[in-house]
């Protein structure tokens, strides 16, 4: 079950740990939930457009479209600019948007894509997957649920990464919320 690990106003960050099958170790799934006065279309524009993503996603140095910008499936390159002692990291994410009445979901996962080769001194992240769930509540309100996990074995101990990961998630969701309120 998820437990709250950080919160700011009505924005909560939850985590749960589960066993990685066949590896004898655990990994974390993070989730954030909040309600906002914004339409699904406005929220999706903040998720889909690289120039907007870079404004709310914290510890990010670069976001650029690789394929399918504006389509229901797209690939983005993300270069993280994380504080020491963590190393600079990047990834390529494939996103898939599905919509139905009053709802939208954006599934994402890291992919290998030769169009953006790895850079010297930057660790290419793998095994990331997640989901944005958007649900209209009426009266112009939308419930936003964001969850993600990384299956890649960590290179640093949890006591180093936990505070950074949790703070980054909360700071990103607060910035995302604040941009939607503008």
Short mmCIF file of N, CA and C in Angstrom, two decimals:
data_model
loop_
_atom_site.label_atom_id
_atom_site.label_comp_id
_atom_site.label_asym_id
_atom_site.label_seq_id
_atom_site.Cartn_x
_atom_site.Cartn_y
_atom_site.Cartn_z
N UNK A 1 0.84 -1.19 0.00
CA UNK A 1 0.00 0.00 0.00
C UNK A 1 0.88 1.25 0.00
N UNK A 2 0.33 2.30 -0.60
CA UNK A 2 1.05 3.58 -0.66
C UNK A 2 0.99 4.27 0.68
N UNK A 3 2.08 4.98 1.03
CA UNK A 3 2.05 5.83 2.21
C UNK A 3 2.59 7.21 1.82
N UNK A 4 2.04 8.24 2.47
CA UNK A 4 2.46 9.62 2.19
C UNK A 4 3.88 9.82 2.70
N UNK A 5 4.76 10.36 1.84
CA UNK A 5 6.14 10.64 2.25
C UNK A 5 6.46 12.13 2.21
N UNK A 6 5.66 12.91 1.47
CA UNK A 6 5.83 14.36 1.41
C UNK A 6 4.51 14.98 0.99
N UNK A 7 4.29 16.21 1.40
CA UNK A 7 3.12 16.93 0.90
C UNK A 7 3.34 18.43 1.02
N UNK A 8 2.61 19.16 0.19
CA UNK A 8 2.62 20.62 0.19
C UNK A 8 1.22 21.04 -0.21
N UNK A 9 0.57 21.80 0.64
CA UNK A 9 -0.84 22.16 0.43
C UNK A 9 -1.62 20.86 0.19
N UNK A 10 -2.35 20.79 -0.91
CA UNK A 10 -3.16 19.60 -1.20
C UNK A 10 -2.47 18.65 -2.20
N UNK A 11 -1.19 18.81 -2.37
CA UNK A 11 -0.43 17.95 -3.27
C UNK A 11 0.35 16.95 -2.41
N UNK A 12 0.10 15.68 -2.66
CA UNK A 12 0.72 14.62 -1.85
C UNK A 12 1.62 13.75 -2.72
N UNK A 13 2.72 13.30 -2.14
CA UNK A 13 3.59 12.32 -2.77
C UNK A 13 3.54 11.06 -1.92
N UNK A 14 3.24 9.95 -2.57
CA UNK A 14 3.14 8.65 -1.91
C UNK A 14 4.22 7.74 -2.48
N UNK A 15 4.59 6.72 -1.72
CA UNK A 15 5.46 5.70 -2.27
C UNK A 15 5.06 4.34 -1.71
N UNK A 16 5.40 3.34 -2.48
CA UNK A 16 5.28 1.96 -2.00
C UNK A 16 6.45 1.19 -2.57
N UNK A 17 6.84 0.19 -1.83
CA UNK A 17 7.97 -0.65 -2.22
C UNK A 17 7.46 -2.04 -2.56
N UNK A 18 8.04 -2.63 -3.58
CA UNK A 18 7.68 -4.00 -3.93
C UNK A 18 8.89 -4.72 -4.48
N UNK A 19 8.83 -6.03 -4.41
CA UNK A 19 9.94 -6.90 -4.83
C UNK A 19 10.04 -6.91 -6.36
N UNK A 20 11.27 -6.78 -6.86
CA UNK A 20 11.53 -6.93 -8.29
C UNK A 20 11.69 -8.42 -8.55
N UNK A 21 10.80 -8.95 -9.37
CA UNK A 21 10.76 -10.40 -9.60
C UNK A 21 12.10 -10.95 -10.07
N UNK A 22 12.58 -11.98 -9.38
CA UNK A 22 13.80 -12.67 -9.76
C UNK A 22 15.09 -11.96 -9.39
N UNK A 23 15.02 -10.80 -8.73
CA UNK A 23 16.25 -10.06 -8.41
C UNK A 23 16.53 -9.97 -6.92
N UNK A 24 15.58 -10.38 -6.08
CA UNK A 24 15.80 -10.35 -4.64
C UNK A 24 16.04 -8.97 -4.07
N UNK A 25 15.44 -7.97 -4.68
CA UNK A 25 15.55 -6.60 -4.18
C UNK A 25 14.22 -5.88 -4.39
N UNK A 26 14.09 -4.75 -3.72
CA UNK A 26 12.87 -3.97 -3.85
C UNK A 26 13.11 -2.72 -4.69
N UNK A 27 12.02 -2.24 -5.28
CA UNK A 27 12.05 -0.95 -5.97
C UNK A 27 10.84 -0.14 -5.52
N UNK A 28 10.92 1.14 -5.78
CA UNK A 28 9.89 2.06 -5.30
C UNK A 28 9.00 2.51 -6.46
N UNK A 29 7.71 2.62 -6.18
CA UNK A 29 6.78 3.31 -7.06
C UNK A 29 6.37 4.59 -6.34
N UNK A 30 6.48 5.70 -7.04
CA UNK A 30 6.06 7.00 -6.51
C UNK A 30 4.75 7.39 -7.17
N UNK A 31 3.93 8.10 -6.41
CA UNK A 31 2.65 8.57 -6.94
C UNK A 31 2.36 9.93 -6.34
N UNK A 32 1.75 10.80 -7.14
CA UNK A 32 1.29 12.08 -6.64
C UNK A 32 -0.14 12.29 -7.12
N UNK A 33 -0.95 12.88 -6.26
CA UNK A 33 -2.35 13.16 -6.60
C UNK A 33 -2.72 14.56 -6.14
N UNK A 34 -3.54 15.21 -6.97
CA UNK A 34 -4.10 16.51 -6.58
C UNK A 34 -5.25 16.84 -7.52
N UNK A 35 -6.05 17.81 -7.12
CA UNK A 35 -7.14 18.34 -7.94
C UNK A 35 -6.75 19.75 -8.35
N UNK A 36 -7.12 20.11 -9.59
CA UNK A 36 -6.76 21.44 -10.10
C UNK A 36 -7.89 21.98 -10.97
N UNK A 37 -8.03 23.29 -10.98
CA UNK A 37 -9.01 23.96 -11.84
C UNK A 37 -8.39 24.16 -13.22
N UNK A 38 -8.42 23.11 -14.03
CA UNK A 38 -7.88 23.15 -15.39
C UNK A 38 -8.51 22.01 -16.18
N UNK A 39 -8.68 22.24 -17.48
CA UNK A 39 -9.25 21.20 -18.34
C UNK A 39 -8.20 20.14 -18.67
N UNK A 40 -8.67 19.00 -19.11
CA UNK A 40 -7.77 17.94 -19.54
C UNK A 40 -6.87 18.42 -20.67
N UNK A 41 -7.41 19.20 -21.63
CA UNK A 41 -6.60 19.69 -22.75
C UNK A 41 -5.47 20.59 -22.28
N UNK A 42 -5.75 21.47 -21.32
CA UNK A 42 -4.71 22.36 -20.78
C UNK A 42 -3.64 21.53 -20.08
N UNK A 43 -4.06 20.54 -19.29
CA UNK A 43 -3.11 19.68 -18.58
C UNK A 43 -2.25 18.90 -19.57
N UNK A 44 -2.88 18.35 -20.60
CA UNK A 44 -2.12 17.58 -21.60
C UNK A 44 -1.08 18.45 -22.30
N UNK A 45 -1.39 19.71 -22.55
CA UNK A 45 -0.40 20.58 -23.21
C UNK A 45 0.84 20.74 -22.35
N UNK A 46 0.69 20.72 -21.02
CA UNK A 46 1.84 20.83 -20.12
C UNK A 46 2.68 19.56 -20.12
N UNK A 47 2.06 18.43 -20.45
CA UNK A 47 2.77 17.15 -20.47
C UNK A 47 3.43 16.91 -21.83
N UNK A 48 2.81 17.41 -22.91
CA UNK A 48 3.24 17.07 -24.26
C UNK A 48 4.27 18.00 -24.87
N UNK A 49 4.30 19.25 -24.45
CA UNK A 49 5.15 20.24 -25.11
C UNK A 49 6.47 20.43 -24.35
N UNK A 50 7.60 20.11 -24.99
CA UNK A 50 8.89 20.19 -24.31
C UNK A 50 9.17 21.54 -23.66
N UNK A 51 8.79 22.64 -24.31
CA UNK A 51 9.06 23.97 -23.74
C UNK A 51 8.26 24.21 -22.46
N UNK A 52 7.16 23.48 -22.29
CA UNK A 52 6.37 23.58 -21.05
C UNK A 52 6.89 22.59 -20.00
N UNK A 53 7.25 21.39 -20.44
CA UNK A 53 7.75 20.37 -19.50
C UNK A 53 8.97 20.89 -18.74
N UNK A 54 9.86 21.57 -19.44
CA UNK A 54 11.10 22.05 -18.81
C UNK A 54 10.82 23.10 -17.73
N UNK A 55 9.63 23.71 -17.77
CA UNK A 55 9.26 24.72 -16.76
C UNK A 55 8.80 24.10 -15.45
N UNK A 56 8.23 22.89 -15.49
CA UNK A 56 7.72 22.30 -14.25
C UNK A 56 8.53 21.09 -13.77
N UNK A 57 9.17 20.36 -14.67
CA UNK A 57 9.92 19.18 -14.26
C UNK A 57 11.25 19.63 -13.66
N UNK A 58 11.42 19.39 -12.39
CA UNK A 58 12.60 19.88 -11.67
C UNK A 58 13.83 19.01 -11.95
N UNK A 59 14.99 19.62 -11.78
CA UNK A 59 16.28 18.97 -11.99
C UNK A 59 16.43 18.47 -13.43
N UNK A 60 15.87 19.25 -14.37
CA UNK A 60 15.95 18.90 -15.78
C UNK A 60 16.72 19.99 -16.51
N UNK A 61 17.70 19.58 -17.31
CA UNK A 61 18.47 20.54 -18.07
C UNK A 61 17.96 20.73 -19.48
N UNK A 62 17.32 19.68 -20.05
CA UNK A 62 16.88 19.75 -21.44
C UNK A 62 15.74 18.76 -21.67
N UNK A 63 14.75 19.20 -22.44
CA UNK A 63 13.67 18.32 -22.91
C UNK A 63 13.46 18.66 -24.38
N UNK A 64 13.49 17.65 -25.24
CA UNK A 64 13.23 17.94 -26.65
C UNK A 64 12.44 16.81 -27.29
N UNK A 65 11.63 17.20 -28.28
CA UNK A 65 10.83 16.23 -29.02
C UNK A 65 11.74 15.47 -29.98
N UNK A 66 11.56 14.16 -30.02
CA UNK A 66 12.31 13.33 -30.95
C UNK A 66 11.38 12.87 -32.07
N UNK A 67 10.12 12.61 -31.72
CA UNK A 67 9.16 12.06 -32.69
C UNK A 67 7.75 12.35 -32.22
N UNK A 68 6.85 12.63 -33.18
CA UNK A 68 5.42 12.63 -32.93
C UNK A 68 4.86 13.75 -32.09
N UNK A 69 5.54 14.90 -32.03
CA UNK A 69 5.01 15.98 -31.20
C UNK A 69 3.61 16.36 -31.68
N UNK A 70 2.65 16.41 -30.75
CA UNK A 70 1.26 16.73 -31.08
C UNK A 70 0.43 15.52 -31.44
N UNK A 71 1.06 14.35 -31.59
CA UNK A 71 0.34 13.12 -31.91
C UNK A 71 -0.06 12.41 -30.62
N UNK A 72 -0.78 11.29 -30.76
CA UNK A 72 -1.18 10.55 -29.56
C UNK A 72 -0.05 9.66 -29.04
N UNK A 73 1.00 9.51 -29.84
CA UNK A 73 2.19 8.78 -29.38
C UNK A 73 3.40 9.64 -29.74
N UNK A 74 4.31 9.80 -28.78
CA UNK A 74 5.48 10.63 -29.05
C UNK A 74 6.66 10.15 -28.23
N UNK A 75 7.85 10.59 -28.66
CA UNK A 75 9.10 10.27 -27.96
C UNK A 75 9.78 11.58 -27.61
N UNK A 76 10.23 11.69 -26.37
CA UNK A 76 10.96 12.87 -25.91
C UNK A 76 12.30 12.45 -25.31
N UNK A 77 13.27 13.32 -25.49
CA UNK A 77 14.57 13.17 -24.84
C UNK A 77 14.57 14.07 -23.61
N UNK A 78 14.98 13.51 -22.46
CA UNK A 78 15.04 14.27 -21.21
C UNK A 78 16.44 14.12 -20.64
N UNK A 79 17.09 15.26 -20.40
CA UNK A 79 18.39 15.24 -19.72
C UNK A 79 18.21 15.86 -18.35
N UNK A 80 18.49 15.06 -17.33
CA UNK A 80 18.36 15.51 -15.95
C UNK A 80 19.64 16.20 -15.53
N UNK A 81 19.49 17.21 -14.72
CA UNK A 81 20.62 17.94 -14.17
C UNK A 81 20.49 17.85 -12.66
N UNK A 82 20.88 16.71 -12.12
CA UNK A 82 20.63 16.42 -10.70
C UNK A 82 21.82 16.84 -9.85
N UNK A 83 21.57 17.17 -8.59
CA UNK A 83 22.66 17.62 -7.72
C UNK A 83 23.61 16.48 -7.34
N UNK A 84 24.83 16.86 -7.01
CA UNK A 84 25.79 15.91 -6.48
C UNK A 84 25.19 15.31 -5.21
N UNK A 85 25.34 14.06 -4.91
CA UNK A 85 26.33 13.14 -5.47
C UNK A 85 25.80 12.31 -6.64
N UNK A 86 24.60 12.59 -7.08
CA UNK A 86 24.06 11.85 -8.22
C UNK A 86 24.71 12.36 -9.50
N UNK A 87 24.79 11.52 -10.52
CA UNK A 87 25.42 11.89 -11.78
C UNK A 87 24.39 12.47 -12.73
N UNK A 88 24.87 13.24 -13.72
CA UNK A 88 23.98 13.67 -14.79
C UNK A 88 23.43 12.42 -15.47
N UNK A 89 22.14 12.48 -15.80
CA UNK A 89 21.45 11.33 -16.37
C UNK A 89 20.55 11.81 -17.50
N UNK A 90 20.23 10.89 -18.41
CA UNK A 90 19.25 11.21 -19.44
C UNK A 90 18.44 9.96 -19.75
N UNK A 91 17.38 10.15 -20.54
CA UNK A 91 16.56 9.03 -20.99
C UNK A 91 15.75 9.46 -22.19
N UNK A 92 15.27 8.47 -22.90
CA UNK A 92 14.31 8.67 -23.97
C UNK A 92 13.01 8.03 -23.52
N UNK A 93 11.93 8.79 -23.59
CA UNK A 93 10.64 8.29 -23.12
C UNK A 93 9.65 8.23 -24.28
N UNK A 94 8.97 7.10 -24.37
CA UNK A 94 7.86 6.95 -25.32
C UNK A 94 6.56 7.13 -24.54
N UNK A 95 5.71 8.02 -25.04
CA UNK A 95 4.44 8.33 -24.40
C UNK A 95 3.30 7.87 -25.30
N UNK A 96 2.23 7.38 -24.69
CA UNK A 96 1.04 6.94 -25.43
C UNK A 96 -0.19 7.53 -24.75
N UNK A 97 -0.92 8.36 -25.48
CA UNK A 97 -2.12 9.02 -24.96
C UNK A 97 -3.36 8.24 -25.38
N UNK A 98 -4.23 7.96 -24.42
CA UNK A 98 -5.56 7.41 -24.72
C UNK A 98 -6.58 8.31 -24.05
N UNK A 99 -7.70 8.52 -24.77
CA UNK A 99 -8.76 9.38 -24.24
C UNK A 99 -10.10 8.69 -24.36
N UNK A 100 -10.93 8.95 -23.38
CA UNK A 100 -12.33 8.56 -23.45
C UNK A 100 -13.11 9.64 -22.73
N UNK A 101 -14.40 9.55 -22.72
CA UNK A 101 -15.25 10.59 -22.16
C UNK A 101 -14.82 11.01 -20.75
N UNK A 102 -14.36 12.25 -20.62
CA UNK A 102 -14.02 12.78 -19.31
C UNK A 102 -12.75 12.26 -18.68
N UNK A 103 -11.94 11.52 -19.45
CA UNK A 103 -10.71 10.93 -18.92
C UNK A 103 -9.61 10.95 -19.99
N UNK A 104 -8.40 10.96 -19.50
CA UNK A 104 -7.25 10.76 -20.38
C UNK A 104 -6.17 10.04 -19.58
N UNK A 105 -5.41 9.20 -20.28
CA UNK A 105 -4.27 8.52 -19.67
C UNK A 105 -3.08 8.68 -20.60
N UNK A 106 -1.93 8.93 -20.01
CA UNK A 106 -0.69 9.00 -20.77
C UNK A 106 0.27 7.99 -20.13
N UNK A 107 0.48 6.88 -20.83
CA UNK A 107 1.43 5.87 -20.38
C UNK A 107 2.80 6.26 -20.90
N UNK A 108 3.84 6.03 -20.13
CA UNK A 108 5.18 6.32 -20.62
C UNK A 108 6.15 5.26 -20.12
N UNK A 109 7.22 5.08 -20.91
CA UNK A 109 8.28 4.15 -20.55
C UNK A 109 9.55 4.56 -21.27
N UNK A 110 10.67 4.25 -20.65
CA UNK A 110 11.96 4.56 -21.28
C UNK A 110 12.19 3.58 -22.43
N UNK A 111 12.83 4.09 -23.48
CA UNK A 111 13.10 3.28 -24.67
C UNK A 111 14.54 3.52 -25.12
N UNK A 112 15.03 2.58 -25.91
CA UNK A 112 16.33 2.72 -26.55
C UNK A 112 16.06 3.28 -27.94
N UNK A 113 16.71 4.37 -28.30
CA UNK A 113 16.46 5.00 -29.60
C UNK A 113 17.80 5.53 -30.12
N UNK A 114 18.25 4.98 -31.23
CA UNK A 114 19.56 5.31 -31.78
C UNK A 114 19.63 6.74 -32.34
N UNK A 115 18.47 7.39 -32.51
CA UNK A 115 18.49 8.77 -33.02
C UNK A 115 19.13 9.74 -32.03
N UNK A 116 19.16 9.33 -30.75
CA UNK A 116 19.81 10.16 -29.73
C UNK A 116 20.82 9.26 -29.02
N UNK A 117 22.05 9.23 -29.51
CA UNK A 117 23.05 8.35 -28.89
C UNK A 117 23.44 8.83 -27.50
N UNK A 118 23.90 7.90 -26.66
CA UNK A 118 24.36 8.29 -25.31
C UNK A 118 25.50 9.31 -25.39
N UNK A 119 25.56 10.18 -24.38
CA UNK A 119 26.59 11.21 -24.32
C UNK A 119 27.63 10.82 -23.27
N UNK A 120 28.87 11.21 -23.52
CA UNK A 120 29.95 10.96 -22.56
C UNK A 120 29.64 11.64 -21.24
N UNK A 121 29.83 10.90 -20.14
CA UNK A 121 29.64 11.46 -18.81
C UNK A 121 28.19 11.59 -18.36
N UNK A 122 27.25 11.11 -19.19
CA UNK A 122 25.82 11.17 -18.85
C UNK A 122 25.29 9.74 -18.84
N UNK A 123 24.72 9.32 -17.72
CA UNK A 123 24.19 7.96 -17.58
C UNK A 123 22.82 7.87 -18.24
N UNK A 124 22.64 6.92 -19.15
CA UNK A 124 21.36 6.70 -19.83
C UNK A 124 20.49 5.82 -18.93
N UNK A 125 19.37 6.35 -18.47
CA UNK A 125 18.46 5.61 -17.58
C UNK A 125 17.61 4.64 -18.38
N UNK A 126 17.33 3.50 -17.78
CA UNK A 126 16.49 2.47 -18.39
C UNK A 126 15.49 1.98 -17.35
N UNK A 127 14.48 1.26 -17.80
CA UNK A 127 13.55 0.62 -16.88
C UNK A 127 12.58 1.56 -16.19
N UNK A 128 12.35 2.74 -16.77
CA UNK A 128 11.39 3.69 -16.19
C UNK A 128 10.04 3.46 -16.84
N UNK A 129 9.00 3.48 -16.05
CA UNK A 129 7.64 3.42 -16.60
C UNK A 129 6.70 4.17 -15.69
N UNK A 130 5.61 4.63 -16.27
CA UNK A 130 4.67 5.38 -15.44
C UNK A 130 3.40 5.73 -16.17
N UNK A 131 2.59 6.55 -15.52
CA UNK A 131 1.25 6.85 -16.01
C UNK A 131 0.77 8.19 -15.44
N UNK A 132 0.21 9.00 -16.32
CA UNK A 132 -0.59 10.16 -15.93
C UNK A 132 -2.05 9.75 -16.10
N UNK A 133 -2.88 9.96 -15.07
CA UNK A 133 -4.33 9.73 -15.18
C UNK A 133 -5.02 11.05 -14.90
N UNK A 134 -5.87 11.48 -15.83
CA UNK A 134 -6.61 12.72 -15.69
C UNK A 134 -8.09 12.40 -15.72
N UNK A 135 -8.82 12.87 -14.73
CA UNK A 135 -10.25 12.56 -14.59
C UNK A 135 -11.02 13.85 -14.33
N UNK A 136 -11.94 14.20 -15.25
CA UNK A 136 -12.79 15.36 -15.03
C UNK A 136 -13.70 15.10 -13.84
N UNK A 137 -13.81 16.10 -12.96
CA UNK A 137 -14.65 15.97 -11.77
C UNK A 137 -15.89 16.85 -11.84
N UNK A 138 -15.98 17.70 -12.86
CA UNK A 138 -17.07 18.67 -12.95
C UNK A 138 -16.65 20.00 -12.35
N UNK A 139 -17.42 21.04 -12.63
CA UNK A 139 -17.12 22.39 -12.14
C UNK A 139 -15.71 22.84 -12.51
N UNK A 140 -15.20 22.39 -13.66
CA UNK A 140 -13.88 22.80 -14.13
C UNK A 140 -12.71 22.17 -13.40
N UNK A 141 -12.99 21.21 -12.52
CA UNK A 141 -11.94 20.54 -11.73
C UNK A 141 -11.51 19.24 -12.42
N UNK A 142 -10.23 18.95 -12.33
CA UNK A 142 -9.68 17.70 -12.85
C UNK A 142 -8.81 17.07 -11.77
N UNK A 143 -8.97 15.77 -11.57
CA UNK A 143 -8.08 15.04 -10.67
C UNK A 143 -6.89 14.55 -11.48
N UNK A 144 -5.69 14.86 -10.99
CA UNK A 144 -4.45 14.46 -11.64
C UNK A 144 -3.76 13.42 -10.76
N UNK A 145 -3.45 12.28 -11.36
CA UNK A 145 -2.67 11.25 -10.67
C UNK A 145 -1.47 10.93 -11.55
N UNK A 146 -0.29 11.04 -10.97
CA UNK A 146 0.96 10.76 -11.68
C UNK A 146 1.69 9.68 -10.90
N UNK A 147 2.09 8.62 -11.59
CA UNK A 147 2.85 7.57 -10.91
C UNK A 147 4.00 7.12 -11.81
N UNK A 148 5.08 6.72 -11.17
CA UNK A 148 6.22 6.22 -11.93
C UNK A 148 7.09 5.32 -11.07
N UNK A 149 7.81 4.43 -11.76
CA UNK A 149 8.75 3.56 -11.06
C UNK A 149 9.94 3.31 -11.97
N UNK A 150 11.03 2.91 -11.35
CA UNK A 150 12.25 2.58 -12.06
C UNK A 150 12.66 1.17 -11.67
N UNK A 151 12.80 0.32 -12.67
CA UNK A 151 13.20 -1.06 -12.42
C UNK A 151 14.71 -1.24 -12.42
N UNK A 152 15.43 -0.24 -12.91
CA UNK A 152 16.90 -0.31 -12.94
C UNK A 152 17.46 -0.36 -11.52
N UNK A 153 18.45 -1.19 -11.33
CA UNK A 153 19.09 -1.31 -10.02
C UNK A 153 19.79 0.01 -9.67
N UNK A 154 19.54 0.54 -8.47
CA UNK A 154 20.14 1.83 -8.11
C UNK A 154 21.66 1.74 -7.96
N UNK A 155 22.32 2.84 -8.29
CA UNK A 155 23.79 2.88 -8.18
C UNK A 155 24.24 3.55 -6.88
N UNK A 156 23.27 4.13 -6.14
CA UNK A 156 23.58 4.82 -4.89
C UNK A 156 22.70 4.25 -3.78
N UNK A 157 23.11 4.35 -2.52
CA UNK A 157 22.27 3.87 -1.42
C UNK A 157 21.02 4.73 -1.24
N UNK A 158 19.98 4.13 -0.70
CA UNK A 158 18.70 4.82 -0.51
C UNK A 158 18.82 6.06 0.36
N UNK A 159 19.68 6.04 1.37
CA UNK A 159 19.78 7.20 2.25
C UNK A 159 20.28 8.42 1.49
N UNK A 160 20.95 8.20 0.35
CA UNK A 160 21.39 9.30 -0.51
C UNK A 160 20.27 9.71 -1.45
N UNK A 161 19.64 8.72 -2.09
CA UNK A 161 18.68 9.03 -3.14
C UNK A 161 17.28 9.39 -2.64
N UNK A 162 16.83 8.78 -1.55
CA UNK A 162 15.45 9.01 -1.10
C UNK A 162 15.10 10.49 -0.94
N UNK A 163 15.89 11.28 -0.20
CA UNK A 163 15.52 12.69 -0.04
C UNK A 163 15.47 13.45 -1.37
N UNK A 164 16.39 13.14 -2.28
CA UNK A 164 16.44 13.82 -3.57
C UNK A 164 15.23 13.44 -4.42
N UNK A 165 14.94 12.14 -4.50
CA UNK A 165 13.83 11.65 -5.32
C UNK A 165 12.49 12.19 -4.81
N UNK A 166 12.27 12.13 -3.52
CA UNK A 166 11.00 12.61 -2.95
C UNK A 166 10.84 14.11 -3.14
N UNK A 167 11.89 14.88 -2.86
CA UNK A 167 11.82 16.33 -3.01
C UNK A 167 11.62 16.72 -4.47
N UNK A 168 12.29 16.02 -5.38
CA UNK A 168 12.15 16.32 -6.80
C UNK A 168 10.72 16.06 -7.27
N UNK A 169 10.14 14.96 -6.83
CA UNK A 169 8.76 14.63 -7.21
C UNK A 169 7.81 15.71 -6.69
N UNK A 170 7.92 16.06 -5.42
CA UNK A 170 7.02 17.07 -4.86
C UNK A 170 7.24 18.43 -5.53
N UNK A 171 8.48 18.85 -5.68
CA UNK A 171 8.75 20.15 -6.30
C UNK A 171 8.23 20.21 -7.73
N UNK A 172 8.35 19.11 -8.47
CA UNK A 172 7.84 19.05 -9.84
C UNK A 172 6.32 19.15 -9.86
N UNK A 173 5.65 18.43 -8.98
CA UNK A 173 4.18 18.47 -8.96
C UNK A 173 3.66 19.83 -8.49
N UNK A 174 4.33 20.47 -7.55
CA UNK A 174 3.93 21.82 -7.11
C UNK A 174 4.11 22.80 -8.26
N UNK A 175 5.22 22.72 -8.99
CA UNK A 175 5.45 23.60 -10.13
C UNK A 175 4.43 23.34 -11.24
N UNK A 176 4.10 22.06 -11.47
CA UNK A 176 3.10 21.68 -12.47
C UNK A 176 1.74 22.28 -12.10
N UNK A 177 1.34 22.12 -10.85
CA UNK A 177 0.09 22.67 -10.34
C UNK A 177 0.07 24.19 -10.49
N UNK A 178 1.15 24.84 -10.09
CA UNK A 178 1.22 26.31 -10.16
C UNK A 178 1.11 26.81 -11.59
N UNK A 179 1.73 26.13 -12.55
CA UNK A 179 1.61 26.52 -13.96
C UNK A 179 0.18 26.36 -14.46
N UNK A 180 -0.51 25.32 -14.00
CA UNK A 180 -1.90 25.11 -14.41
C UNK A 180 -2.82 26.18 -13.83
N UNK A 181 -2.45 26.75 -12.70
CA UNK A 181 -3.27 27.77 -12.06
C UNK A 181 -3.10 29.15 -12.70
N UNK A 182 -2.04 29.33 -13.51
CA UNK A 182 -1.79 30.66 -14.12
C UNK A 182 -2.86 31.02 -15.12
#
